[in-house]
Amino acid sequence: MAGFDKVVSSYAEAMAGLTDNMTVIAGGFGLCGIPEGLIGQIKRMGVTGLTVVSNNCGVDGFGLGILLEDRQIKKMVASYVGENALFEKQLLSGELEVELTPQGTLAEKMRAGGAGIPAFYTATGYGTPVGEGKEVREFNGRPYILEESITGDFAIVKAWKADRYGNCVYRHTAQNFNPMAATAGKITVVEVEEIVEPGEIPPSQIQTPGIYVDRVIKGSFEKRIERKVTRSA
Amino acid sequence: MAGFDKVVSSYAEAMAGLTDNMTVIAGGFGLCGIPEGLIGQIKRMGVTGLTVVSNNCGVDGFGLGILLEDRQIKKMVASYVGENALFEKQLLSGELEVELTPQGTLAEKMRAGGAGIPAFYTATGYGTPVGEGKEVREFNGRPYILEESITGDFAIVKAWKADRYGNCVYRHTAQNFNPMAATAGKITVVEVEEIVEPGEIPPSQIQTPGIYVDRVIKGSFEKRIERKVTRSA
Amino acid sequence: MALSREQIAMRVAQEFKDGSYINLGIGIPTLAANYVPEGITVMLQSENGLLGMGPYPTEEQVDADMINAGKETVTASTGASIFSSAESFAMIRGGHVDITVLGAFEVDQQGNIASWMIPGKLVKGMGGAMDLVAGAKNIIVTMTHADKHGQSKLLEQCTLPLTGVNCINRIITDLAMLEIRDNAFYLLERAPGVSVDEIRQKTAGKLIIEGDIPEMQF
Amino acid sequence: MALSREQIAMRVAQEFKDGSYINLGIGIPTLAANYVPEGITVMLQSENGLLGMGPYPTEEQVDADMINAGKETVTASTGASIFSSAESFAMIRGGHVDITVLGAFEVDQQGNIASWMIPGKLVKGMGGAMDLVAGAKNIIVTMTHADKHGQSKLLEQCTLPLTGVNCINRIITDLAMLEIRDNAFYLLERAPGVSVDEIRQKTAGKLIIEGDIPEMQF
């Protein structure tokens, strides 16, 4: 089992090799399903000039938002940002660059990156600022734009459980971008709530096969809720 | 629930609307995970001129092979064929047209068809007969060819269980091409071993969400094995 | 009388057919879920990866791992499925969602929509809106007919950066329901007590009025 | 002495590293699974959707829903995962499989491979071979060095329709192990008792022989 045992015991080990100016792909949607401890480790490492690819950029003081505090992010590729004041400030001052990407195109770019598809056509964004400068081609009479895939030096992923081989399952809607991110990193690190033994997750229920995963770490999570809305029981 | 109850009670209902010269996408790998009863119904309906998209074309007398007996298939899109003598005969006599497509490209063409991606680039087949006549483009210094997606008038799918809403799970390697086929049919028909009530399959374990599925039928399966190989216990 | 937000949502919900898969945007569209006609069942798609969105949770049901596309805590309905963002947008882009309802700043008579960016104001992003308008078979836009300065939002041509082109079928405003085809807005219904004249005044794009225009029924 | 099929498979298995994900083609490559060196664990990928292929089943374990890419009944090893064909080829095409071993009709000094089609003979299809050679990081070809008429299969340029271009790194034949780089075959090892001369005679492409060529060790 040694060769496939991907469990590491410290965040330092988990993110070893991350250096300035790298591209990091992060799973998560808002604050849901984010690799909290791995983000914290990136902050502690102090690396800068990062390009971060993630649907959102956290909030002030939580999630990817904490990487803004020491200006570690140079460029953000995301579909929706600005849930935090610091992001807005750095964007307006020109310290931070943003590449806004439609949410579905972003998900597909990550999947394509992991799947060896360098580019694909989509109708999403045609005729809008997103399509500017991109090749347009008609298929069956409808115009589509060419979008290139994304890969990262690192992918940071939050899963519910992983076995020692890196086989992962996600919990509820904390799945979101995590499975695609997991495929698209040169080094993919998964932070989980629970590590189990190989064989405990039935083969057909594995959502990210371990072949995509390089390191697994057991994290502890605050799981902050962005918008708690309830009804009376 | 009425609006989402997709269960039909006869094969005639399941395949209603299938007419000559349509394109049918079929799940399955060899004889594993094939919609046996739906194929039988196509044979009984006697429709001809079909384009069938499936990784293989069954064997003599079983699976898609039975559609050759009355020359119902005009064109086969597949990655590996000729496990049956009748196929070979019709191919050599020019009665049957074959478009050989690499297995991974075939899977991706179905997925892309269902996902609204009209075309994608892949390195698979570049420099080979598969790449002839296709656009070549370099990304990061490597040449890729452009492949277009596939959709069908019908998709016929074999799942293990489905609930009344059409949410499906597959059993072991009988999954294969079935989830992609399910997304790529204008009308998608799923033949299952067991119909369960909505809610019985946990939401995160559903492999084909019901939104892709139009009709569900409980079938009965022979599950013929193509190459039984065993070891002594 | 111009419709309230709730009334717009009610009229939207009348468009729902039994067995429809529907994606509701933030704001008025989300309210439509409260007015699904009796005897009809719909399934709500939330683009972060949930098909079959249920009601908000009770205090005890709150789960940080269970949210909707608006990042609010939610529940799953019976028969729901949960999947990745790639799968979610495969559904959307692939045209499997029957109806999408979303808000807009402007719509024009070509069916173009502008809903995500006002130059000079901070741009927060398009989220999933561009995918939704490119993929859905049937798109309903909800908005006020005119802005707070009385300027029409139904234009000959959108002035703001677009979210999608040639994609909007139907508009339900506080004043009227309209259909877009043949490069024009066809007036289908008017809000109770709102005159055709008022709608004409507040529609900058080409407006077609054929015969008597009925009032909306609630 | 030329190697037997089993010996070729044994030599292939020596290339496996602990923790490798490996796809083995039909024939000799599949045999390599029987000779994985002690102390090393590998996971076998079967392109129909199984990562972690186990041994053949016992009579009692036979399950029609559990097959490999050769359509043979198989089992899953501990820690295996099962997935769709799209996911399986995402793995393959995306370069996540460490080693692919497959047979061939011809290989040339540019690293091109022909393995699926002989004009004039019935073509059964490429299956997953084109995806595998386009995607794997490290590809090992196993074949006899020459055909039954003594004609070399290691050519300056392939004569048959290709399966992939510039993709083959290593060849293990019944006579030798060679590496392809800089537009040439580099002889690395020879089968026990086989002379460099014999290998030279049976290699039509450019062959580089640097220093003493060691015999394979079993």
Coordinates of N, CA and C in Angstrom, one line a residue, chain C residues 12-79:
Chain C
V12 N -45.5 34.9 -13.1 CA -44.4 34.0 -13.6 C -44.8 32.5 -13.3
A13 N -45.3 32.3 -12.1 CA -45.6 30.9 -11.7 C -46.7 30.3 -12.5
Q14 N -47.6 31.1 -13.1 CA -48.6 30.6 -13.9 C -48.1 30.0 -15.2
E15 N -46.9 30.3 -15.6 CA -46.2 29.8 -16.8 C -45.7 28.4 -16.6
F16 N -45.6 28.0 -15.3 CA -45.0 26.7 -15.0 C -45.9 25.6 -15.4
K17 N -45.4 24.6 -16.1 CA -46.2 23.4 -16.4 C -45.8 22.2 -15.5
D18 N -46.7 21.3 -15.3 CA -46.5 20.1 -14.5 C -45.3 19.4 -15.1
G19 N -44.3 19.0 -14.2 CA -43.2 18.3 -14.7 C -42.1 19.1 -15.3
S20 N -42.1 20.4 -15.0 CA -41.0 21.2 -15.6 C -39.8 21.3 -14.6
Y21 N -38.6 21.3 -15.3 CA -37.4 21.6 -14.5 C -37.1 23.1 -14.7
I22 N -36.9 23.8 -13.6 CA -36.9 25.3 -13.7 C -35.7 25.8 -12.9
N23 N -35.0 26.8 -13.4 CA -34.0 27.5 -12.7 C -34.5 28.9 -12.4
L24 N -34.5 29.3 -11.2 CA -35.0 30.6 -10.8 C -33.8 31.5 -10.3
G25 N -33.7 32.6 -10.9 CA -32.6 33.6 -10.5 C -32.9 34.2 -9.1
I26 N -32.0 35.0 -8.7 CA -32.1 35.7 -7.4 C -33.1 36.8 -7.5
G27 N -33.9 37.1 -6.4 CA -34.8 38.2 -6.4 C -36.2 37.7 -6.7
I28 N -36.9 38.5 -7.6 CA -38.3 38.1 -7.9 C -38.4 36.7 -8.4
P29 N -37.5 36.2 -9.3 CA -37.7 34.8 -9.8 C -37.8 33.8 -8.7
T30 N -37.0 34.0 -7.6 CA -37.0 33.0 -6.5 C -38.4 33.0 -5.8
L31 N -39.0 34.2 -5.8 CA -40.3 34.3 -5.1 C -41.3 33.4 -5.8
A32 N -41.1 33.2 -7.1 CA -42.1 32.4 -7.9 C -42.3 31.0 -7.4
A33 N -41.3 30.5 -6.7 CA -41.4 29.2 -6.1 C -42.5 29.1 -5.1
N34 N -42.9 30.2 -4.5 CA -44.0 30.3 -3.5 C -45.4 30.2 -4.1
Y35 N -45.5 30.4 -5.4 CA -46.8 30.5 -6.1 C -47.1 29.4 -7.1
V36 N -46.3 28.3 -7.1 CA -46.6 27.2 -8.0 C -48.0 26.8 -8.0
P37 N -48.8 26.8 -9.1 CA -50.2 26.5 -9.1 C -50.5 25.1 -8.4
E38 N -51.6 25.0 -7.8 CA -52.0 23.7 -7.2 C -52.1 22.6 -8.3
G39 N -51.8 21.5 -7.9 CA -51.9 20.3 -8.8 C -50.7 20.2 -9.7
I40 N -49.8 21.1 -9.6 CA -48.6 21.1 -10.5 C -47.4 20.8 -9.7
T41 N -46.5 20.0 -10.2 CA -45.2 19.8 -9.5 C -44.1 20.3 -10.4
V42 N -43.1 21.0 -9.9 CA -42.0 21.4 -10.7 C -40.7 21.1 -9.9
M43 N -39.6 21.0 -10.5 CA -38.3 20.7 -9.8 C -37.4 21.9 -10.1
L44 N -36.9 22.4 -9.0 CA -36.1 23.6 -9.1 C -34.6 23.2 -9.2
Q45 N -33.9 23.8 -10.2 CA -32.5 23.5 -10.4 C -31.7 24.7 -9.8
S46 N -30.7 24.4 -9.0 CA -29.9 25.4 -8.4 C -28.5 25.1 -9.0
E47 N -27.9 26.1 -9.7 CA -26.8 25.8 -10.6 C -25.5 25.5 -9.8
N48 N -25.5 25.6 -8.5 CA -24.3 25.1 -7.7 C -24.3 23.6 -7.6
G49 N -25.4 22.9 -8.1 CA -25.3 21.5 -8.1 C -26.4 20.7 -7.5
L50 N -27.6 21.3 -7.5 CA -28.8 20.7 -6.9 C -30.0 20.7 -7.8
L51 N -30.6 19.6 -8.0 CA -31.8 19.5 -8.8 C -32.9 19.0 -7.9
G52 N -33.9 19.8 -7.6 CA -34.9 19.4 -6.6 C -34.7 20.2 -5.3
M53 N -34.6 21.5 -5.4 CA -34.4 22.4 -4.3 C -35.7 22.4 -3.4
G54 N -35.6 22.2 -2.1 CA -36.7 22.2 -1.2 C -36.8 23.5 -0.6
P55 N -37.7 23.6 0.5 CA -37.8 24.9 1.2 C -36.6 25.2 2.1
Y56 N -36.5 26.4 2.6 CA -35.4 26.7 3.5 C -35.5 25.7 4.7
P57 N -34.4 25.5 5.3 CA -34.4 24.5 6.4 C -35.0 25.2 7.7
T58 N -35.4 24.3 8.6 CA -35.7 24.8 10.0 C -34.3 25.0 10.6
E59 N -34.4 25.6 11.7 CA -33.1 25.9 12.5 C -32.3 24.6 12.7
E60 N -33.0 23.5 13.0 CA -32.4 22.2 13.2 C -31.8 21.6 12.0
Q61 N -32.4 21.9 10.8 CA -31.9 21.3 9.6 C -30.8 22.1 8.9
V62 N -30.4 23.2 9.4 CA -29.4 24.0 8.8 C -28.1 23.2 8.7
D63 N -27.5 23.2 7.5 CA -26.3 22.5 7.2 C -25.4 23.3 6.2
A64 N -24.3 23.6 6.7 CA -23.4 24.4 5.9 C -23.1 23.8 4.5
D65 N -23.2 22.5 4.4 CA -22.9 21.9 3.1 C -24.1 21.8 2.2
M66 N -25.2 22.5 2.6 CA -26.4 22.4 1.8 C -26.9 23.8 1.5
I67 N -26.4 24.4 0.4 CA -26.8 25.7 0.0 C -27.3 25.8 -1.4
N68 N -27.9 26.9 -1.8 CA -28.4 27.1 -3.1 C -27.4 28.1 -3.9
A69 N -27.8 28.4 -5.1 CA -26.9 29.3 -5.9 C -26.8 30.7 -5.3
G70 N -27.8 31.1 -4.5 CA -27.7 32.4 -3.9 C -26.9 32.3 -2.5
K71 N -26.3 31.2 -2.3 CA -25.5 30.9 -1.1 C -26.3 30.9 0.2
E72 N -27.6 30.7 0.0 CA -28.5 30.5 1.2 C -28.6 29.1 1.6
T73 N -28.8 28.8 2.8 CA -29.1 27.5 3.3 C -30.4 27.0 2.7
V74 N -30.4 25.7 2.2 CA -31.6 25.1 1.7 C -31.8 23.7 2.1
T75 N -32.8 23.1 1.6 CA -33.0 21.6 1.8 C -33.2 21.0 0.4
A76 N -33.1 19.7 0.3 CA -33.4 19.0 -0.9 C -34.8 18.4 -0.8
S77 N -35.5 18.4 -1.9 CA -36.9 17.8 -2.0 C -36.7 16.3 -2.2
T78 N -37.8 15.6 -2.0 CA -37.8 14.1 -2.3 C -37.5 13.9 -3.8
G79 N -36.6 13.0 -4.1 CA -36.2 12.8 -5.5 C -35.2 13.7 -6.0

